[in-house]
Amino acid sequence: MKISIKKVPALYDLIYGAFALVMLIVAIVTTLPNGFSFTSVGATLMTWANHLWWLTVPGIIFHLLSYFVSQHSRLLTVGNIIGLCAFIAFILIPNYSVFALIGLVVAMLLILRGANRSHRMREESEVS
C-alpha cells in the first residue's frame, strides 16, 4: 500500500490511538490505589491534557489536509470529519477519551476503506 496524503491521517490515528489507550490504562492504574472512580480517572486525564495537547495538532492538520484533497469521496470526507472531531475532543474533553478513541478507530476504518475504493475506481477507469 502506497503512502498518500489521504492515508496519512489513518496512520497517525493508529499511532495516537495506541498512545491514548496506553495513557488511559496508566491513568486507571494510577488511580487504583485510592479506589477506582471515573471521576479520578477523568481528573488525571484532564491534568495530563494540559501537557500533551500539542500531540493532537498533527492529527488535526493531517485530517484537514486529507479532507481538502479527498472531497470527491464520501467515505474519506466523513472519516476525516470524524477524525478531526476526535482529535478536538482529545484537547477539549480528555476525560471522555474512550469515546474519542472509538471515533479514531471509526475514522481510520472509513479512511482506509475510502482510499481503497478510490484506488479501485481509478484502476477501473484506466483499464476501460
Short mmCIF file of C-alpha atoms in Angstrom, two decimals:
data_model
loop_
_atom_site.label_atom_id
_atom_site.label_comp_id
_atom_site.label_asym_id
_atom_site.label_seq_id
_atom_site.Cartn_x
_atom_site.Cartn_y
_atom_site.Cartn_z
CA MET A 1 0.00 0.00 0.00
CA LYS A 2 1.44 3.34 -1.03
CA ILE A 3 1.53 6.22 1.39
CA SER A 4 -0.57 9.18 0.30
CA ILE A 5 -1.96 12.31 1.89
CA LYS A 6 -5.32 10.54 2.02
CA LYS A 7 -3.98 7.67 4.17
CA VAL A 8 -1.52 9.54 6.43
CA PRO A 9 -4.29 10.53 8.88
CA ALA A 10 -5.18 6.86 9.36
CA LEU A 11 -1.55 6.08 10.23
CA TYR A 12 -1.44 8.94 12.73
CA ASP A 13 -4.80 7.79 14.12
CA LEU A 14 -3.29 4.36 14.72
CA ILE A 15 -0.18 5.77 16.43
CA TYR A 16 -2.05 8.32 18.52
CA GLY A 17 -4.80 5.81 19.34
CA ALA A 18 -2.22 3.39 20.74
CA PHE A 19 -0.67 6.22 22.76
CA ALA A 20 -4.08 7.34 24.06
CA LEU A 21 -5.00 3.77 25.01
CA VAL A 22 -1.77 3.40 26.97
CA MET A 23 -2.38 6.79 28.58
CA LEU A 24 -5.90 5.70 29.58
CA ILE A 25 -4.61 2.43 31.07
CA VAL A 26 -1.90 4.26 33.01
CA ALA A 27 -4.48 6.75 34.32
CA ILE A 28 -6.64 3.86 35.53
CA VAL A 29 -3.68 2.11 37.16
CA THR A 30 -2.55 5.38 38.75
CA THR A 31 -5.93 5.94 40.39
CA LEU A 32 -6.44 2.34 41.57
CA PRO A 33 -4.60 2.69 44.94
CA ASN A 34 -7.16 5.32 46.04
CA GLY A 35 -10.08 3.27 44.77
CA PHE A 36 -11.29 3.27 41.20
CA SER A 37 -13.64 6.01 40.16
CA PHE A 38 -14.38 7.52 36.78
CA THR A 39 -14.08 10.98 38.29
CA SER A 40 -10.49 10.46 39.42
CA VAL A 41 -9.52 8.91 36.07
CA GLY A 42 -11.10 11.89 34.29
CA ALA A 43 -9.30 14.35 36.56
CA THR A 44 -5.99 12.60 35.88
CA LEU A 45 -6.59 12.75 32.13
CA MET A 46 -7.54 16.43 32.36
CA THR A 47 -4.29 17.15 34.20
CA TRP A 48 -2.23 15.33 31.59
CA ALA A 49 -4.06 17.04 28.71
CA ASN A 50 -2.53 20.37 29.73
CA HIS A 51 0.90 18.94 28.93
CA LEU A 52 0.07 16.70 25.95
CA TRP A 53 -2.38 18.75 23.85
CA TRP A 54 0.30 19.52 21.24
CA LEU A 55 0.39 15.85 20.19
CA THR A 56 -3.10 16.23 18.71
CA VAL A 57 -2.16 19.17 16.48
CA PRO A 58 -0.51 17.00 13.77
CA GLY A 59 -3.64 14.81 13.69
CA ILE A 60 -5.83 17.86 13.15
CA ILE A 61 -3.54 19.13 10.39
CA PHE A 62 -3.39 15.71 8.67
CA HIS A 63 -7.16 15.35 8.73
CA LEU A 64 -7.68 18.86 7.38
CA LEU A 65 -5.22 18.30 4.51
CA SER A 66 -6.75 14.95 3.69
CA TYR A 67 -10.24 16.43 3.86
CA PHE A 68 -9.42 19.11 1.30
CA VAL A 69 -7.75 16.58 -1.03
CA SER A 70 -10.50 13.96 -0.81
CA GLN A 71 -13.68 15.96 -1.36
CA HIS A 72 -14.72 13.56 -4.14
CA SER A 73 -15.12 10.54 -1.83
CA ARG A 74 -17.89 10.48 0.74
CA LEU A 75 -16.15 7.84 2.92
CA LEU A 76 -12.93 9.83 3.04
CA THR A 77 -14.78 13.05 3.81
CA VAL A 78 -16.82 11.52 6.64
CA GLY A 79 -13.78 9.70 8.01
CA ASN A 80 -11.75 12.90 8.09
CA ILE A 81 -14.53 14.83 9.81
CA ILE A 82 -14.88 12.12 12.47
CA GLY A 83 -11.10 12.04 12.96
CA LEU A 84 -10.98 15.82 13.23
CA CYS A 85 -13.74 15.78 15.85
CA ALA A 86 -11.96 13.03 17.79
CA PHE A 87 -8.71 14.99 17.96
CA ILE A 88 -10.55 18.12 19.04
CA ALA A 89 -12.29 16.03 21.71
CA PHE A 90 -8.91 14.85 22.99
CA ILE A 91 -7.99 18.51 23.53
CA LEU A 92 -11.26 19.86 24.92
CA ILE A 93 -12.70 16.91 26.85
CA PRO A 94 -9.93 14.40 27.58
CA ASN A 95 -11.95 12.74 30.34
CA TYR A 96 -14.14 11.30 27.55
CA SER A 97 -11.14 9.88 25.73
CA VAL A 98 -12.78 6.45 25.42
CA PHE A 99 -15.32 7.94 23.02
CA ALA A 100 -12.59 9.84 21.18
CA LEU A 101 -10.67 6.55 20.79
CA ILE A 102 -13.76 4.95 19.28
CA GLY A 103 -14.00 7.93 16.94
CA LEU A 104 -10.38 7.44 15.88
CA VAL A 105 -10.99 3.76 15.10
CA VAL A 106 -14.09 4.59 13.05
CA ALA A 107 -12.24 7.37 11.22
CA MET A 108 -9.30 5.10 10.47
CA LEU A 109 -11.54 2.37 9.06
CA LEU A 110 -13.53 4.82 6.92
CA ILE A 111 -10.39 6.47 5.57
CA LEU A 112 -8.75 3.18 4.64
CA ARG A 113 -11.93 1.81 3.08
CA GLY A 114 -12.47 5.06 1.14
CA ALA A 115 -8.86 5.16 -0.05
CA ASN A 116 -9.06 1.56 -1.27
CA ARG A 117 -12.36 2.23 -3.04
CA SER A 118 -10.92 5.37 -4.67
CA HIS A 119 -7.86 3.41 -5.81
CA ARG A 120 -10.01 0.60 -7.29
CA MET A 121 -12.21 3.11 -9.15
CA ARG A 122 -9.12 4.83 -10.58
CA GLU A 123 -7.71 1.50 -11.78
CA GLU A 124 -11.01 0.51 -13.38
CA SER A 125 -11.24 3.81 -15.22
CA GLU A 126 -7.67 3.39 -16.54
CA VAL A 127 -8.43 -0.13 -17.81
CA SER A 128 -11.63 0.90 -19.62
#
